[in-house]
Short mmCIF file of C-alpha atoms and ligand atoms in Angstrom, two decimals:
data_model
loop_
_atom_site.label_atom_id
_atom_site.label_comp_id
_atom_site.label_asym_id
_atom_site.label_seq_id
_atom_site.Cartn_x
_atom_site.Cartn_y
_atom_site.Cartn_z
CA MET A 1126 22.45 -29.54 8.12
CA THR A 1127 22.22 -25.76 7.53
CA LYS A 1128 23.32 -24.78 4.04
CA LYS A 1129 26.04 -22.12 3.97
CA ALA A 1130 27.31 -19.37 1.67
CA THR A 1131 31.01 -18.52 1.72
CA LEU A 1132 32.21 -14.93 1.42
CA GLU A 1133 35.90 -14.24 0.78
CA ILE A 1134 37.33 -10.82 1.68
CA ASP A 1135 41.05 -10.13 1.33
CA GLY A 1136 41.77 -13.86 1.18
CA LYS A 1137 39.81 -14.59 4.35
CA LYS A 1138 36.71 -16.79 4.09
CA TYR A 1139 33.51 -16.36 6.10
CA ASP A 1140 30.66 -18.86 6.22
CA LEU A 1141 27.17 -17.35 6.31
CA PRO A 1142 24.05 -19.45 6.98
CA ILE A 1143 21.48 -19.87 4.18
CA VAL A 1144 17.81 -19.40 5.16
CA GLU A 1145 15.17 -21.15 3.01
CA GLY A 1146 11.50 -20.15 3.07
CA THR A 1147 8.45 -22.39 2.60
CA GLU A 1148 8.31 -21.32 -1.07
CA LYS A 1149 11.97 -22.33 -1.53
CA GLU A 1150 13.21 -18.70 -1.53
CA ILE A 1151 16.82 -18.53 -0.45
CA ALA A 1152 18.50 -15.81 1.64
CA VAL A 1153 22.02 -15.41 2.93
CA ASP A 1154 21.63 -14.53 6.60
CA ILE A 1155 24.13 -11.70 7.19
CA SER A 1156 22.99 -10.95 10.78
CA SER A 1157 26.51 -11.63 12.10
CA LEU A 1158 28.47 -10.31 9.07
CA ARG A 1159 29.70 -7.07 10.67
CA SER A 1160 30.83 -8.74 13.89
CA ASP A 1161 32.37 -11.76 12.06
CA THR A 1162 34.35 -9.56 9.64
CA GLY A 1163 35.21 -6.71 12.01
CA GLY A 1164 33.07 -4.09 10.31
CA VAL A 1165 32.07 -5.18 6.79
CA VAL A 1166 28.45 -4.41 5.86
CA THR A 1167 26.45 -4.88 2.65
CA LEU A 1168 25.17 -2.02 0.50
CA ASP A 1169 21.83 -2.34 -1.33
CA ARG A 1170 20.29 0.97 -2.39
CA GLY A 1171 16.49 0.74 -2.14
CA TYR A 1172 16.84 -2.75 -0.59
CA LYS A 1173 16.09 -4.42 -3.97
CA ASN A 1174 18.12 -7.48 -2.94
CA THR A 1175 17.61 -7.39 0.82
CA GLY A 1176 15.04 -9.19 2.94
CA SER A 1177 14.15 -7.18 6.08
CA CYS A 1178 12.31 -9.98 7.86
CA GLU A 1179 10.79 -13.45 7.68
CA SER A 1180 7.02 -13.16 7.25
CA SER A 1181 4.08 -15.58 6.99
CA ILE A 1182 1.54 -13.08 5.66
CA THR A 1183 1.98 -12.53 1.90
CA PHE A 1184 3.94 -14.41 -0.73
CA LEU A 1185 4.62 -12.92 -4.12
CA ASP A 1186 6.70 -14.16 -7.01
CA GLY A 1187 7.57 -11.24 -9.29
CA GLU A 1188 8.89 -13.41 -12.09
CA LYS A 1189 5.80 -15.65 -12.20
CA GLY A 1190 3.25 -12.95 -11.30
CA ILE A 1191 2.02 -14.84 -8.23
CA LEU A 1192 0.37 -13.15 -5.20
CA ARG A 1193 -1.05 -15.07 -2.20
CA TYR A 1194 -2.38 -13.89 1.18
CA ARG A 1195 -1.66 -16.53 3.86
CA GLY A 1196 -1.40 -19.13 1.05
CA TYR A 1197 -4.67 -18.25 -0.70
CA SER A 1198 -4.29 -16.94 -4.29
CA ILE A 1199 -5.35 -13.35 -4.96
CA GLU A 1200 -7.47 -14.62 -7.85
CA GLU A 1201 -9.56 -16.86 -5.54
CA LEU A 1202 -9.86 -14.28 -2.78
CA ALA A 1203 -10.89 -11.52 -5.21
CA GLU A 1204 -13.57 -13.82 -6.66
CA LYS A 1205 -14.88 -15.61 -3.56
CA ALA A 1206 -14.07 -13.61 -0.41
CA ASN A 1207 -15.14 -10.20 0.88
CA PHE A 1208 -12.83 -7.50 2.15
CA LEU A 1209 -13.60 -7.94 5.85
CA GLU A 1210 -12.86 -11.68 5.58
CA VAL A 1211 -9.53 -10.84 3.96
CA CYS A 1212 -8.78 -8.33 6.75
CA TYR A 1213 -9.28 -11.13 9.30
CA LEU A 1214 -7.23 -13.59 7.21
CA LEU A 1215 -4.28 -11.23 6.83
CA ILE A 1216 -4.25 -10.13 10.48
CA PHE A 1217 -4.96 -13.45 12.25
CA GLY A 1218 -3.71 -15.96 9.66
CA GLU A 1219 -6.83 -18.02 8.95
CA LEU A 1220 -10.11 -17.50 7.09
CA PRO A 1221 -12.68 -16.76 9.83
CA THR A 1222 -15.67 -18.91 10.69
CA LYS A 1223 -19.01 -17.09 10.46
CA THR A 1224 -19.02 -16.66 14.25
CA GLN A 1225 -15.49 -15.22 14.21
CA LEU A 1226 -16.29 -12.88 11.33
CA ASP A 1227 -19.53 -11.66 12.94
CA LYS A 1228 -17.73 -10.95 16.23
CA PHE A 1229 -14.88 -9.20 14.39
CA HIS A 1230 -17.36 -6.96 12.56
CA LYS A 1231 -19.34 -6.31 15.78
CA ASP A 1232 -16.16 -5.31 17.62
CA ILE A 1233 -15.14 -3.03 14.74
CA LYS A 1234 -18.55 -1.34 14.59
CA ALA A 1235 -18.48 -0.82 18.37
CA GLN A 1236 -15.20 1.09 17.92
CA SER A 1237 -16.08 3.06 14.79
CA HIS A 1238 -17.06 6.30 16.51
CA VAL A 1239 -14.60 9.16 16.26
CA ASP A 1240 -14.41 11.81 18.98
CA GLU A 1241 -16.31 14.93 17.90
CA ASP A 1242 -13.19 17.00 18.65
CA VAL A 1243 -11.51 15.33 15.66
CA LYS A 1244 -13.95 17.29 13.50
CA ARG A 1245 -12.40 20.47 14.86
CA ILE A 1246 -8.97 19.28 13.76
CA LEU A 1247 -10.43 18.51 10.34
CA ASP A 1248 -11.98 21.99 10.27
CA GLY A 1249 -8.48 23.44 10.54
CA PHE A 1250 -7.46 22.10 7.12
CA PRO A 1251 -8.12 24.12 3.95
CA LYS A 1252 -10.53 22.38 1.54
CA SER A 1253 -7.63 22.31 -0.94
CA ALA A 1254 -5.46 20.16 1.36
CA HIS A 1255 -4.52 16.83 -0.26
CA PRO A 1256 -6.58 14.09 1.45
CA MET A 1257 -3.47 11.93 2.08
CA GLY A 1258 -1.93 14.70 4.19
CA VAL A 1259 -5.21 15.16 6.07
CA LEU A 1260 -5.63 11.40 6.60
CA SER A 1261 -2.08 10.92 7.87
CA SER A 1262 -2.61 13.82 10.31
CA LEU A 1263 -6.02 12.65 11.54
CA THR A 1264 -4.73 9.08 12.00
CA ALA A 1265 -1.88 10.45 14.13
CA ALA A 1266 -4.37 12.63 16.03
CA LEU A 1267 -6.41 9.51 16.92
CA VAL A 1268 -3.65 8.62 19.37
CA ALA A 1269 -4.59 11.61 21.54
CA PHE A 1270 -8.15 10.30 21.83
CA ASN A 1271 -7.11 6.64 22.25
CA PRO A 1272 -4.00 6.66 24.47
CA SER A 1273 -4.51 2.98 25.38
CA SER A 1274 -3.74 2.10 21.74
CA VAL A 1275 -0.05 2.92 22.24
CA ASN A 1276 1.46 0.46 24.73
CA VAL A 1277 -0.03 -2.76 23.42
CA GLU A 1278 2.19 -5.41 25.00
CA SER A 1279 -0.64 -7.95 25.36
CA GLU A 1280 -2.48 -9.55 22.43
CA GLU A 1281 -5.73 -8.40 24.02
CA ASP A 1282 -4.64 -4.73 24.00
CA MET A 1283 -3.35 -5.20 20.45
CA TYR A 1284 -6.73 -6.59 19.36
CA LYS A 1285 -8.50 -3.57 20.87
CA ALA A 1286 -6.19 -1.17 18.98
CA ILE A 1287 -6.71 -3.16 15.77
CA VAL A 1288 -10.52 -3.04 15.84
CA LYS A 1289 -10.32 0.66 16.71
CA ILE A 1290 -8.26 1.59 13.67
CA LEU A 1291 -10.30 -0.69 11.38
CA GLY A 1292 -13.45 1.01 12.68
CA LYS A 1293 -12.26 4.61 12.68
CA PHE A 1294 -10.16 4.76 9.51
CA PRO A 1295 -13.09 4.40 7.07
CA VAL A 1296 -14.83 7.21 8.99
CA LEU A 1297 -11.77 9.47 8.74
CA THR A 1298 -11.48 8.68 5.02
CA ALA A 1299 -15.15 9.45 4.35
CA TRP A 1300 -15.04 12.62 6.50
CA THR A 1301 -11.91 13.82 4.67
CA TYR A 1302 -13.79 13.49 1.38
CA ARG A 1303 -16.99 15.11 2.64
CA LYS A 1304 -15.10 18.02 4.17
CA ARG A 1305 -13.59 18.75 0.74
CA MET A 1306 -17.08 18.61 -0.78
CA GLY A 1307 -18.59 20.85 1.91
CA LEU A 1308 -20.91 18.06 3.05
CA PRO A 1309 -21.95 17.22 6.64
CA LEU A 1310 -19.85 14.60 8.46
CA ASP A 1311 -21.85 11.62 9.60
CA TYR A 1312 -21.83 7.85 10.00
CA GLY A 1313 -23.35 5.14 7.87
CA GLY A 1314 -25.44 2.50 9.60
CA ASP A 1315 -24.62 -0.46 11.86
CA SER A 1316 -26.81 -2.77 9.79
CA LEU A 1317 -24.58 -2.36 6.73
CA GLY A 1318 -21.54 -4.36 5.67
CA TYR A 1319 -18.07 -2.90 6.19
CA VAL A 1320 -17.56 -1.68 2.61
CA GLU A 1321 -21.23 -0.78 2.07
CA ASN A 1322 -21.13 1.34 5.23
CA PHE A 1323 -18.05 3.18 3.97
CA ILE A 1324 -19.71 3.94 0.63
CA LYS A 1325 -22.79 5.26 2.41
CA MET A 1326 -20.64 7.51 4.65
CA MET A 1327 -18.93 8.81 1.51
CA PHE A 1328 -21.88 9.39 -0.77
CA LYS A 1329 -25.16 9.62 1.12
CA SER A 1330 -27.04 12.84 0.37
CA PRO A 1331 -27.61 15.11 3.42
CA SER A 1332 -31.34 15.13 2.76
CA GLY A 1333 -32.31 12.25 0.44
CA ASP A 1334 -32.67 8.52 1.20
CA TYR A 1335 -29.68 6.32 0.46
CA THR A 1336 -29.88 3.08 -1.51
CA SER A 1337 -26.61 1.26 -2.14
CA ASN A 1338 -25.67 0.01 -5.59
CA PRO A 1339 -24.51 -3.63 -5.39
CA THR A 1340 -22.26 -3.13 -8.44
CA VAL A 1341 -20.45 -0.30 -6.68
CA VAL A 1342 -20.16 -2.25 -3.40
CA ASP A 1343 -18.85 -5.38 -5.15
CA ALA A 1344 -16.37 -3.42 -7.28
CA LEU A 1345 -14.93 -1.49 -4.33
CA ASP A 1346 -14.86 -4.62 -2.16
CA LYS A 1347 -12.80 -6.37 -4.86
CA LEU A 1348 -10.46 -3.38 -5.28
CA LEU A 1349 -9.83 -3.22 -1.53
CA ILE A 1350 -9.01 -6.95 -1.45
CA LEU A 1351 -6.52 -6.48 -4.28
CA HIS A 1352 -4.78 -3.68 -2.39
CA ALA A 1353 -4.85 -5.33 1.05
CA ASP A 1354 -1.20 -6.39 1.36
CA HIS A 1355 1.91 -6.68 -0.74
CA GLU A 1356 4.73 -7.94 1.55
CA GLN A 1357 7.55 -5.45 2.25
CA ASN A 1358 6.64 -2.55 -0.09
CA CYS A 1359 7.69 1.00 0.69
CA SER A 1360 4.77 1.95 2.96
CA THR A 1361 4.61 -1.41 4.77
CA SER A 1362 8.35 -1.28 5.45
CA THR A 1363 7.76 2.20 6.86
CA VAL A 1364 5.00 0.91 9.17
CA ARG A 1365 7.30 -1.88 10.36
CA MET A 1366 10.25 0.48 10.84
CA VAL A 1367 8.25 2.98 12.91
CA GLY A 1368 6.58 0.18 14.87
CA SER A 1369 9.94 -1.47 15.57
CA SER A 1370 10.73 1.37 18.01
CA HIS A 1371 7.52 0.34 19.85
CA ALA A 1372 5.73 3.48 18.69
CA GLY A 1373 1.99 2.75 18.70
CA LEU A 1374 -0.09 1.18 15.92
CA PHE A 1375 -1.92 4.38 14.93
CA ILE A 1376 1.22 6.50 14.51
CA SER A 1377 2.87 3.66 12.60
CA ILE A 1378 -0.13 3.56 10.22
CA SER A 1379 0.04 7.36 9.91
CA SER A 1380 3.65 7.03 8.70
CA GLY A 1381 2.60 4.33 6.22
CA ILE A 1382 -0.01 6.72 4.78
CA ALA A 1383 2.72 9.31 4.30
CA ALA A 1384 4.94 6.82 2.43
CA LEU A 1385 2.05 5.57 0.27
CA TRP A 1386 1.31 9.16 -0.87
CA GLY A 1387 4.36 9.33 -3.15
CA PRO A 1388 3.66 9.14 -6.93
CA LEU A 1389 6.20 6.31 -7.30
CA HIS A 1390 4.12 4.23 -4.86
CA GLY A 1391 0.44 4.53 -4.01
CA GLY A 1392 0.16 8.02 -5.47
CA ALA A 1393 0.56 6.44 -8.92
CA ASN A 1394 -3.18 5.70 -9.24
CA GLN A 1395 -3.91 9.43 -9.17
CA ALA A 1396 -0.94 10.10 -11.50
CA VAL A 1397 -2.21 7.48 -13.99
CA ILE A 1398 -5.58 9.18 -14.47
CA GLU A 1399 -3.92 12.60 -14.68
CA MET A 1400 -1.57 11.15 -17.34
CA LEU A 1401 -4.44 9.56 -19.30
CA GLU A 1402 -6.42 12.80 -19.11
CA ALA A 1403 -3.34 14.71 -20.36
CA ILE A 1404 -3.01 12.29 -23.29
CA LYS A 1405 -6.71 12.74 -24.05
CA ALA A 1406 -6.41 16.56 -23.84
CA ASP A 1407 -3.37 16.36 -26.11
CA GLY A 1408 -5.45 14.63 -28.78
CA GLY A 1409 -4.95 11.01 -27.66
CA ASP A 1410 -1.55 10.58 -29.26
CA THR A 1411 -0.28 7.70 -27.13
CA LYS A 1412 2.85 7.28 -29.30
CA LYS A 1413 4.01 10.79 -28.32
CA PHE A 1414 3.77 9.92 -24.62
CA MET A 1415 5.43 6.55 -25.15
CA ALA A 1416 8.37 8.40 -26.73
CA LYS A 1417 8.51 10.76 -23.74
CA ALA A 1418 8.54 7.78 -21.35
CA LYS A 1419 11.51 6.27 -23.21
CA ASP A 1420 13.44 9.54 -23.47
CA LYS A 1421 16.14 9.56 -20.77
CA ASN A 1422 16.23 13.36 -20.92
CA ASP A 1423 12.52 13.53 -20.18
CA PRO A 1424 11.52 12.95 -16.52
CA PHE A 1425 8.12 11.68 -17.72
CA ARG A 1426 7.44 8.06 -16.82
CA LEU A 1427 4.48 5.95 -17.91
CA MET A 1428 2.59 5.99 -14.64
CA GLY A 1429 1.03 2.65 -13.72
CA PHE A 1430 3.82 0.79 -15.51
CA GLY A 1431 6.76 -1.04 -14.01
CA HIS A 1432 7.25 -2.48 -10.56
CA ARG A 1433 10.04 -3.02 -8.04
CA VAL A 1434 9.19 -6.72 -7.83
CA TYR A 1435 6.85 -7.78 -10.65
CA LYS A 1436 8.90 -8.37 -13.78
CA ASN A 1437 5.85 -10.00 -15.28
CA PHE A 1438 2.19 -8.95 -15.26
CA ASP A 1439 1.02 -7.69 -11.86
CA PRO A 1440 -1.74 -10.28 -11.20
CA ARG A 1441 -3.83 -7.54 -9.60
CA ALA A 1442 -3.72 -5.46 -12.79
CA LYS A 1443 -5.18 -8.37 -14.77
CA ILE A 1444 -8.11 -8.72 -12.34
CA ILE A 1445 -8.71 -4.96 -12.17
CA LYS A 1446 -8.61 -4.62 -15.98
CA LYS A 1447 -11.36 -7.25 -16.27
CA ALA A 1448 -13.35 -5.57 -13.47
CA ALA A 1449 -13.02 -2.17 -15.16
CA ASP A 1450 -14.68 -3.52 -18.27
CA SER A 1451 -17.57 -5.09 -16.35
CA VAL A 1452 -18.14 -2.13 -14.00
CA LEU A 1453 -18.27 0.36 -16.89
CA GLU A 1454 -20.58 -1.93 -18.87
CA ASN A 1455 -22.76 -2.62 -15.82
CA MET A 1456 -23.09 1.07 -15.11
CA GLY A 1457 -23.50 2.00 -18.75
CA ILE A 1458 -20.50 4.32 -18.59
CA GLU A 1459 -18.46 5.20 -21.67
CA ASP A 1460 -15.00 6.27 -20.51
CA ASP A 1461 -12.69 7.00 -23.43
CA VAL A 1462 -9.81 7.20 -20.98
CA LEU A 1463 -10.16 3.41 -20.65
CA ASP A 1464 -9.65 3.10 -24.39
CA ILE A 1465 -6.51 5.25 -24.14
CA ALA A 1466 -5.26 3.02 -21.29
CA LYS A 1467 -5.82 -0.11 -23.36
CA ALA A 1468 -4.06 1.45 -26.36
CA LEU A 1469 -1.09 2.41 -24.18
CA GLU A 1470 -0.90 -1.07 -22.70
CA LYS A 1471 -1.01 -2.69 -26.15
CA GLU A 1472 1.75 -0.41 -27.47
CA ALA A 1473 3.94 -0.91 -24.40
CA LEU A 1474 3.62 -4.69 -24.58
CA GLU A 1475 4.88 -4.55 -28.19
CA ASP A 1476 7.68 -2.02 -27.55
CA SER A 1477 11.18 -3.36 -26.94
CA TYR A 1478 11.99 -0.59 -24.42
CA PHE A 1479 9.23 -1.86 -22.12
CA VAL A 1480 9.57 -5.54 -23.01
CA ASP A 1481 13.35 -5.55 -22.42
CA ARG A 1482 12.90 -3.84 -19.05
CA LYS A 1483 9.95 -6.09 -18.15
CA LEU A 1484 7.68 -3.10 -17.59
CA TYR A 1485 4.07 -4.24 -17.33
CA PRO A 1486 0.90 -2.52 -16.07
CA ASN A 1487 0.77 -2.58 -12.26
CA VAL A 1488 -2.06 -2.40 -9.76
CA ASP A 1489 -2.42 1.35 -10.28
CA PHE A 1490 -2.85 1.33 -14.04
CA TYR A 1491 -6.54 0.45 -14.20
CA SER A 1492 -7.76 1.04 -10.64
CA GLY A 1493 -8.36 4.74 -11.18
CA ILE A 1494 -10.75 4.01 -14.04
CA ILE A 1495 -12.97 2.03 -11.69
CA TYR A 1496 -12.70 4.56 -8.84
CA ARG A 1497 -13.81 7.25 -11.27
CA ALA A 1498 -16.73 5.14 -12.46
CA LEU A 1499 -17.76 4.71 -8.80
CA GLY A 1500 -17.90 8.49 -8.45
CA ILE A 1501 -14.70 8.78 -6.42
CA PRO A 1502 -12.75 11.96 -7.29
CA VAL A 1503 -9.13 11.56 -8.39
CA GLU A 1504 -7.63 13.15 -5.26
CA MET A 1505 -9.34 10.38 -3.24
CA PHE A 1506 -7.77 7.54 -5.26
CA THR A 1507 -4.71 7.14 -3.03
CA PRO A 1508 -6.84 7.29 0.15
CA MET A 1509 -8.75 4.36 -1.37
CA PHE A 1510 -5.42 2.55 -1.73
CA ALA A 1511 -4.71 3.33 1.95
CA LEU A 1512 -8.13 1.98 2.99
CA GLY A 1513 -7.36 -1.24 1.13
CA ARG A 1514 -3.81 -1.50 2.49
CA LEU A 1515 -4.84 -0.86 6.10
CA PRO A 1516 -5.29 -4.56 7.03
CA GLY A 1517 -1.92 -5.37 5.48
CA TRP A 1518 -0.20 -2.64 7.46
CA VAL A 1519 -1.96 -3.87 10.63
CA ALA A 1520 -1.07 -7.52 9.94
CA GLN A 1521 2.58 -6.75 9.26
CA TRP A 1522 2.83 -4.46 12.32
CA ARG A 1523 1.25 -7.17 14.53
CA GLU A 1524 3.58 -9.86 13.15
CA MET A 1525 6.61 -7.62 13.73
CA ARG A 1526 5.58 -7.04 17.37
CA LEU A 1527 4.56 -10.65 18.11
CA ARG A 1528 7.84 -11.91 16.64
CA LYS A 1529 9.64 -9.36 18.85
CA GLU A 1530 11.65 -8.05 15.87
CA PRO A 1531 14.55 -5.76 16.87
CA ILE A 1532 14.40 -1.99 16.31
CA GLY A 1533 15.23 -1.26 12.67
CA ARG A 1534 18.63 0.37 12.27
CA PRO A 1535 20.32 0.01 8.83
CA ARG A 1536 24.02 0.90 8.49
CA GLN A 1537 25.67 3.01 5.74
CA ILE A 1538 28.90 3.56 3.88
CA TYR A 1539 30.18 7.06 4.73
CA VAL A 1540 31.47 8.92 1.65
CA GLY A 1541 31.82 12.41 3.16
CA GLU A 1542 34.84 14.46 4.26
CA THR A 1543 37.49 12.69 6.29
CA LYS A 1544 38.64 14.29 9.60
CA ARG A 1545 39.44 18.01 9.36
CA ASP A 1546 40.03 20.84 11.92
CA TYR A 1547 37.62 23.68 12.74
CA ILE A 1548 38.40 26.99 10.96
CA PRO A 1549 37.48 30.11 12.98
CA LEU A 1550 34.89 32.37 11.34
CA GLU A 1551 37.34 35.23 10.80
CA ASP A 1552 39.65 32.87 8.85
CA ARG A 1553 37.02 31.50 6.36
C1 SDX B 76 3.01 0.37 -6.24
O1 SDX B 76 6.44 -2.38 -4.00
C2 SDX B 76 5.20 -2.63 -4.11
O2 SDX B 76 4.75 -3.70 -3.88
C3 SDX B 76 4.35 -1.42 -4.51
C4 SDX B 76 2.90 -1.71 -4.82
C5 SDX B 76 2.14 -2.18 -3.60
O3 SDX B 76 1.13 -2.88 -3.76
O4 SDX B 76 2.53 -1.73 -2.47
O5 SDX B 76 2.80 -2.70 -5.82
C6 SDX B 76 2.17 -0.46 -5.31
O6 SDX B 76 3.71 1.23 -5.77
C7 SDX B 76 3.02 0.04 -7.71
C8 SDX B 76 4.01 0.96 -8.51
C9 SDX B 76 3.29 2.28 -8.78
N1 SDX B 76 4.26 3.25 -9.38
C10 SDX B 76 4.15 3.63 -10.66
O7 SDX B 76 3.36 3.16 -11.46
C11 SDX B 76 5.13 4.75 -11.06
C12 SDX B 76 5.77 4.41 -12.40
N2 SDX B 76 6.69 3.29 -12.20
C13 SDX B 76 8.08 3.60 -12.00
O8 SDX B 76 8.35 4.78 -11.32
C14 SDX B 76 8.92 2.40 -11.59
O9 SDX B 76 8.58 1.39 -12.42
C15 SDX B 76 8.84 1.90 -10.16
C16 SDX B 76 9.21 2.97 -9.20
C17 SDX B 76 7.48 1.37 -9.86
C18 SDX B 76 9.83 0.75 -10.07
O10 SDX B 76 11.07 1.27 -10.22
P1 SDX B 76 12.36 0.28 -10.30
O11 SDX B 76 12.06 -1.15 -10.19
O12 SDX B 76 13.34 0.86 -9.33
O13 SDX B 76 12.77 0.43 -11.76
P2 SDX B 76 13.97 1.26 -12.16
O14 SDX B 76 13.73 2.66 -11.70
O15 SDX B 76 15.20 0.53 -11.74
O16 SDX B 76 13.81 1.23 -13.76
C19 SDX B 76 14.39 0.21 -14.53
C20 SDX B 76 14.39 0.78 -15.95
C21 SDX B 76 14.98 2.20 -15.99
O17 SDX B 76 15.47 2.39 -17.29
P3 SDX B 76 17.09 2.11 -17.54
O18 SDX B 76 17.83 2.96 -16.52
O19 SDX B 76 17.26 0.61 -17.30
O20 SDX B 76 17.31 2.55 -18.94
O21 SDX B 76 13.03 0.91 -16.39
C22 SDX B 76 12.74 2.27 -16.59
C23 SDX B 76 13.76 3.07 -15.83
O22 SDX B 76 13.94 4.35 -16.38
N3 SDX B 76 11.38 2.49 -16.06
C24 SDX B 76 10.44 3.20 -16.68
C25 SDX B 76 9.30 3.08 -15.88
N4 SDX B 76 9.58 2.32 -14.80
C26 SDX B 76 10.88 1.97 -14.92
N5 SDX B 76 10.46 3.91 -17.83
C27 SDX B 76 9.30 4.52 -18.16
N6 SDX B 76 8.13 4.46 -17.43
C28 SDX B 76 8.11 3.74 -16.30
N7 SDX B 76 7.00 3.67 -15.59
#
């Protein structure tokens, strides 16, 4: 027997079905609300209370600080899995066997070459261009060189588009970085792992030999796992929305990169380091910046704090904080910005403004400290987030298409001028 919710409007009652998920989440299904009521819609600015879809990919509980990919806890995956395994898990729903994982990686490597003409597009950007703008543009440009990636009605065509973007995106990310640094654009090596290959493409010297640092590979692999998916966040909802019109996978990912760029979303990891550096330059007075964050007349917010969903610790932040300590120790790096971050966190967790609003460190608060220790410049922090989130965007886009979700088309409440007559120019 389907549970129901009853809505009463002007004395008339309407029954709406209740949908219950496998984790006992409850939703009122309002799919027929407008037709049942003759025009009534709901209003939910920023969709804080609105589910856009049913999904089997990621479960998170913001109150309890739980995050699971396809049922596996983020803590276990971060400790025991590698990023390519997690890509397979998110996209296809199960942890791969060794044979499946080897074939997946082989197919990705076979599709990792980027047309040389893409370098000419990259040449057109000034070195000062923000890498997120370059990456979004180059990802969109990939469509021109891979037209078969657009109309992917069959699962086979979809698979081909998926391994193409998973192969080419790390190359575009590395090339975007090297272009800024004035370094030659090249590839890594087919014998390397997915993350190790990316690091080599990023950092190998044009002339010297390259030896990878296992600490760096492990740390980045873990960071990418922690960023891989996060249910219907701003950029993933964008990817789904664009894909719902049956626009291709690559252009949908390009739009997700654009959404992730914003400082309220993925751009926060860059903003956190810039904030910590500003506090350091200002003499390290964290209390002064805490006061600014609480001052309603001051637009300053404590970057890396707060979350649309987590009203408890972001489980990813806990793992990254621990990893930051071990990476810095392992690499013998003293980063006083980490000490400022820890002082800020301690103060915020004892301050009623933050406690009352349930503002805790999020995934972006500590990640930049590790990226910096790995030698990644601050303007490349959000591209790192995009590299991590790529499998999540792909998985969500694939699920949306396989479930044949309808084209996204929210309604509105009009609050503009009511009907009025045209006034000729000479009479205005
Ligand atoms: C990501 O959605 C996802 O899943 C995103 C993400 C993912 O993996 O995809 O987790 C990645 O985007 C993490 C968030 C990164 N952004 C930042 O760190 C930027 C700083 N954070 C804030 O801008 C803010 O917390 C948001 C945007 C993240 C969340 O905003 P909400 O939930 O809409 O919170 P709100 O704006 O309703 O604020 C509630 C109250 C307000 O005060 P009051 O009006 O109640 O007095 O908390 C205050 C806000 O002013 N507040 C902050 C604050 N965040 C919220 N005050 C100071 N500093 C902050 N960071």
